[in-house]
């Protein structure tokens, strides 16, 4: 994402968002983090799908005629605050 050459965003010049509208980039990372699934051993189960859901957000950002399918559900786009700075133990 940071290089501007993500293969799922070919032809989309999204690097400007890092300086002009970083909240769009924040949303992409939130979607990815919310959608990614891990098994009990920490192995990723749906990497390509999570990437697609996240990058579709940017594609739709730049091209209003692009429709994300299926539309995002609330849990996919939810933003969460940072973790506590204090250990829980």
Coordinates of N, CA and C in Angstrom, one line a residue:
X1 N 0.8 -1.2 0.0 CA 0.0 0.0 0.0 C 0.9 1.3 0.0
X2 N 1.9 1.3 0.7 CA 2.7 2.5 0.9 C 3.5 2.8 -0.4
X3 N 3.7 1.9 -1.3 CA 4.5 2.1 -2.4 C 3.7 2.7 -3.6
X4 N 2.4 2.6 -3.5 CA 1.6 3.1 -4.6 C 1.5 2.1 -5.8
X5 N 1.9 0.9 -5.5 CA 1.9 -0.1 -6.6 C 1.2 -1.4 -6.3
X6 N 0.2 -1.3 -5.4 CA -0.6 -2.5 -5.0 C -1.2 -3.1 -6.3
X7 N -1.0 -4.4 -6.5 CA -1.5 -5.0 -7.7 C -3.0 -5.0 -7.9
X8 N -3.7 -4.8 -6.8 CA -5.2 -4.8 -6.9 C -5.7 -3.3 -7.2
X9 N -4.8 -2.4 -7.2 CA -5.1 -1.0 -7.5 C -4.4 -0.4 -8.7
X10 N -4.1 -1.3 -9.7 CA -3.4 -0.9 -10.9 C -4.2 0.2 -11.6
X11 N -3.5 1.3 -11.9 CA -4.2 2.4 -12.6 C -4.9 3.4 -11.6
X12 N -4.8 3.2 -10.3 CA -5.4 4.1 -9.3 C -4.2 4.8 -8.6
X13 N -4.2 6.1 -8.7 CA -3.1 6.9 -8.1 C -3.5 7.3 -6.7
X14 N -3.4 6.4 -5.8 CA -3.9 6.6 -4.4 C -2.8 7.2 -3.5
X15 N -1.6 7.3 -3.9 CA -0.6 7.8 -2.9 C -0.8 9.2 -2.4
X16 N -1.5 10.0 -3.2 CA -1.8 11.4 -2.7 C -2.7 11.4 -1.5
X17 N -3.4 10.4 -1.3 CA -4.3 10.3 -0.1 C -3.5 10.3 1.2
X18 N -2.3 9.8 1.2 CA -1.5 9.8 2.4 C -1.4 11.2 3.0
X19 N -1.2 12.2 2.1 CA -1.1 13.6 2.6 C -2.4 14.4 2.6
X20 N -3.2 14.1 1.6 CA -4.4 14.9 1.4 C -5.6 14.4 2.2
X21 N -5.8 13.1 2.3 CA -6.9 12.5 3.1 C -6.5 11.2 3.7
X22 N -5.7 11.3 4.8 CA -5.3 10.0 5.4 C -6.4 9.2 6.0
X23 N -7.5 9.8 6.2 CA -8.6 9.0 6.8 C -9.1 7.9 5.8
X24 N -8.9 8.2 4.5 CA -9.3 7.2 3.5 C -8.3 6.0 3.6
X25 N -7.1 6.2 3.9 CA -6.1 5.2 4.1 C -6.4 4.4 5.4
X26 N -6.7 5.2 6.4 CA -7.1 4.6 7.7 C -8.2 3.6 7.5
X27 N -9.2 4.0 6.7 CA -10.4 3.1 6.5 C -10.0 1.9 5.7
X28 N -9.1 2.0 4.8 CA -8.6 0.8 4.1 C -8.0 -0.2 5.1
X29 N -7.1 0.3 5.9 CA -6.5 -0.6 6.9 C -7.5 -1.2 7.9
X30 N -8.5 -0.4 8.3 CA -9.5 -0.9 9.2 C -10.3 -2.0 8.5
X31 N -10.7 -1.8 7.2 CA -11.4 -2.9 6.5 C -10.6 -4.2 6.5
X32 N -9.3 -4.0 6.1 CA -8.5 -5.2 6.1 C -8.4 -5.9 7.4
X33 N -8.1 -5.1 8.5 CA -8.0 -5.7 9.8 C -9.3 -6.4 10.3
X34 N -10.4 -5.8 9.9 CA -11.7 -6.3 10.4 C -12.1 -7.6 9.6
X35 N -11.7 -7.7 8.4 CA -12.1 -8.8 7.5 C -11.1 -10.0 7.6
X36 N -9.9 -9.8 7.8 CA -8.9 -10.9 7.9 C -9.3 -11.9 8.9
X37 N -9.1 -13.2 8.6 CA -9.4 -14.2 9.5 C -8.2 -15.1 9.8
X38 N -8.0 -15.5 11.0 CA -6.9 -16.4 11.4 C -7.4 -17.6 12.0
X39 N -6.7 -18.7 11.8 CA -7.1 -20.0 12.5 C -6.5 -20.0 13.9
X40 N -6.7 -21.1 14.6 CA -6.1 -21.2 16.0 C -4.6 -21.1 16.1
X41 N -3.9 -21.4 15.0 CA -2.5 -21.3 15.0 C -2.0 -20.0 14.4
X42 N -2.9 -19.1 14.1 CA -2.5 -17.8 13.6 C -2.3 -17.8 12.1
X43 N -2.6 -18.9 11.4 CA -2.5 -18.9 9.9 C -3.7 -18.1 9.3
X44 N -3.3 -17.3 8.3 CA -4.3 -16.5 7.6 C -5.2 -17.4 6.7
X45 N -6.5 -17.2 6.8 CA -7.4 -18.0 6.0 C -8.0 -17.3 4.8
X46 N -7.9 -16.0 4.8 CA -8.6 -15.3 3.7 C -7.9 -14.0 3.2
X47 N -6.6 -14.1 3.0 CA -5.7 -12.9 2.7 C -6.2 -12.2 1.5
X48 N -6.4 -12.9 0.4 CA -6.8 -12.3 -0.9 C -8.2 -11.6 -0.7
X49 N -9.1 -12.3 -0.1 CA -10.4 -11.7 0.1 C -10.3 -10.4 0.9
X50 N -9.6 -10.4 2.0 CA -9.4 -9.2 2.9 C -8.8 -8.1 2.1
X51 N -7.8 -8.4 1.3 CA -7.2 -7.4 0.4 C -8.2 -6.8 -0.6
X52 N -9.0 -7.6 -1.2 CA -10.0 -7.2 -2.2 C -11.0 -6.3 -1.5
X53 N -11.5 -6.6 -0.3 CA -12.5 -5.8 0.4 C -11.8 -4.4 0.7
X54 N -10.6 -4.4 1.1 CA -9.9 -3.2 1.5 C -9.6 -2.3 0.3
X55 N -9.1 -2.9 -0.8 CA -8.7 -2.1 -2.0 C -9.9 -1.7 -2.7
X56 N -11.0 -2.4 -2.7 CA -12.3 -1.9 -3.3 C -12.7 -0.6 -2.8
X57 N -12.4 -0.4 -1.5 CA -12.8 0.9 -0.9 C -12.1 2.1 -1.6
X58 N -10.8 1.9 -1.9 CA -10.1 3.0 -2.6 C -10.5 3.1 -4.0
X59 N -10.7 2.0 -4.6 CA -11.2 2.0 -6.0 C -12.5 2.8 -6.1
X60 N -13.4 2.6 -5.2 CA -14.7 3.3 -5.2 C -14.5 4.8 -4.8
X61 N -13.5 5.1 -4.0 CA -13.2 6.4 -3.6 C -12.8 7.3 -4.8
X62 N -12.0 6.7 -5.7 CA -11.6 7.4 -6.9 C -12.5 7.3 -8.0
X63 N -13.4 6.3 -8.1 CA -14.3 6.1 -9.2 C -15.7 5.8 -8.7
X64 N -16.5 6.9 -8.5 CA -17.8 6.8 -8.0 C -18.7 5.8 -8.7
X65 N -18.4 5.5 -9.9 CA -19.2 4.5 -10.7 C -18.9 3.1 -10.3
X66 N -17.8 2.9 -9.6 CA -17.4 1.5 -9.1 C -18.3 1.2 -7.9
X67 N -18.9 0.1 -8.0 CA -19.8 -0.4 -6.9 C -19.1 -1.6 -6.2
X68 N -19.0 -1.4 -4.9 CA -18.4 -2.5 -4.0 C -19.5 -3.5 -3.9
X69 N -19.1 -4.8 -4.3 CA -20.1 -5.9 -4.2 C -19.6 -7.1 -3.5
X70 N -20.2 -7.5 -2.4 CA -21.4 -7.0 -1.8 C -21.1 -5.7 -1.1
X71 N -22.1 -4.8 -0.9 CA -21.8 -3.6 -0.1 C -21.2 -3.9 1.2
X72 N -20.4 -2.9 1.8 CA -19.8 -3.2 3.1 C -20.9 -3.3 4.2
X73 N -20.6 -4.1 5.1 CA -21.4 -4.2 6.3 C -20.8 -3.3 7.4
X74 N -21.5 -2.9 8.4 CA -21.0 -2.0 9.4 C -19.8 -2.5 10.1
X75 N -19.7 -3.8 10.4 CA -18.6 -4.4 11.1 C -17.3 -4.3 10.3
X76 N -17.4 -4.3 8.9 CA -16.3 -4.3 8.1 C -15.6 -2.9 8.1
X77 N -16.4 -1.9 8.3 CA -15.8 -0.5 8.2 C -15.7 0.1 9.6
X78 N -15.9 -0.6 10.6 CA -15.8 0.0 12.0 C -14.4 0.4 12.3
X79 N -14.3 1.5 12.9 CA -12.9 2.0 13.4 C -12.9 1.8 14.9
X80 N -11.8 1.4 15.4 CA -11.6 1.2 16.8 C -10.4 2.1 17.3
X81 N -10.5 2.4 18.6 CA -9.5 3.3 19.2 C -8.2 2.4 19.4
X82 N -7.1 3.1 19.8 CA -5.9 2.3 20.0 C -6.0 1.5 21.3
X83 N -5.1 0.5 21.4 CA -5.1 -0.3 22.6 C -4.6 0.5 23.8
X84 N -4.9 0.0 25.0 CA -4.4 0.6 26.2 C -2.8 0.6 26.2
X85 N -2.2 1.6 26.8 CA -0.8 1.6 26.9 C -0.3 0.8 28.1
X86 N -1.3 0.4 29.0 CA -0.9 -0.4 30.1 C -1.2 -1.9 29.8
X87 N -0.3 -2.7 30.2 CA -0.5 -4.2 30.1 C -1.7 -4.6 31.0
X88 N -2.4 -5.6 30.5 CA -3.5 -6.1 31.3 C -3.1 -7.0 32.4
X89 N -1.9 -7.5 32.3 CA -1.5 -8.4 33.4 C -0.7 -7.7 34.4

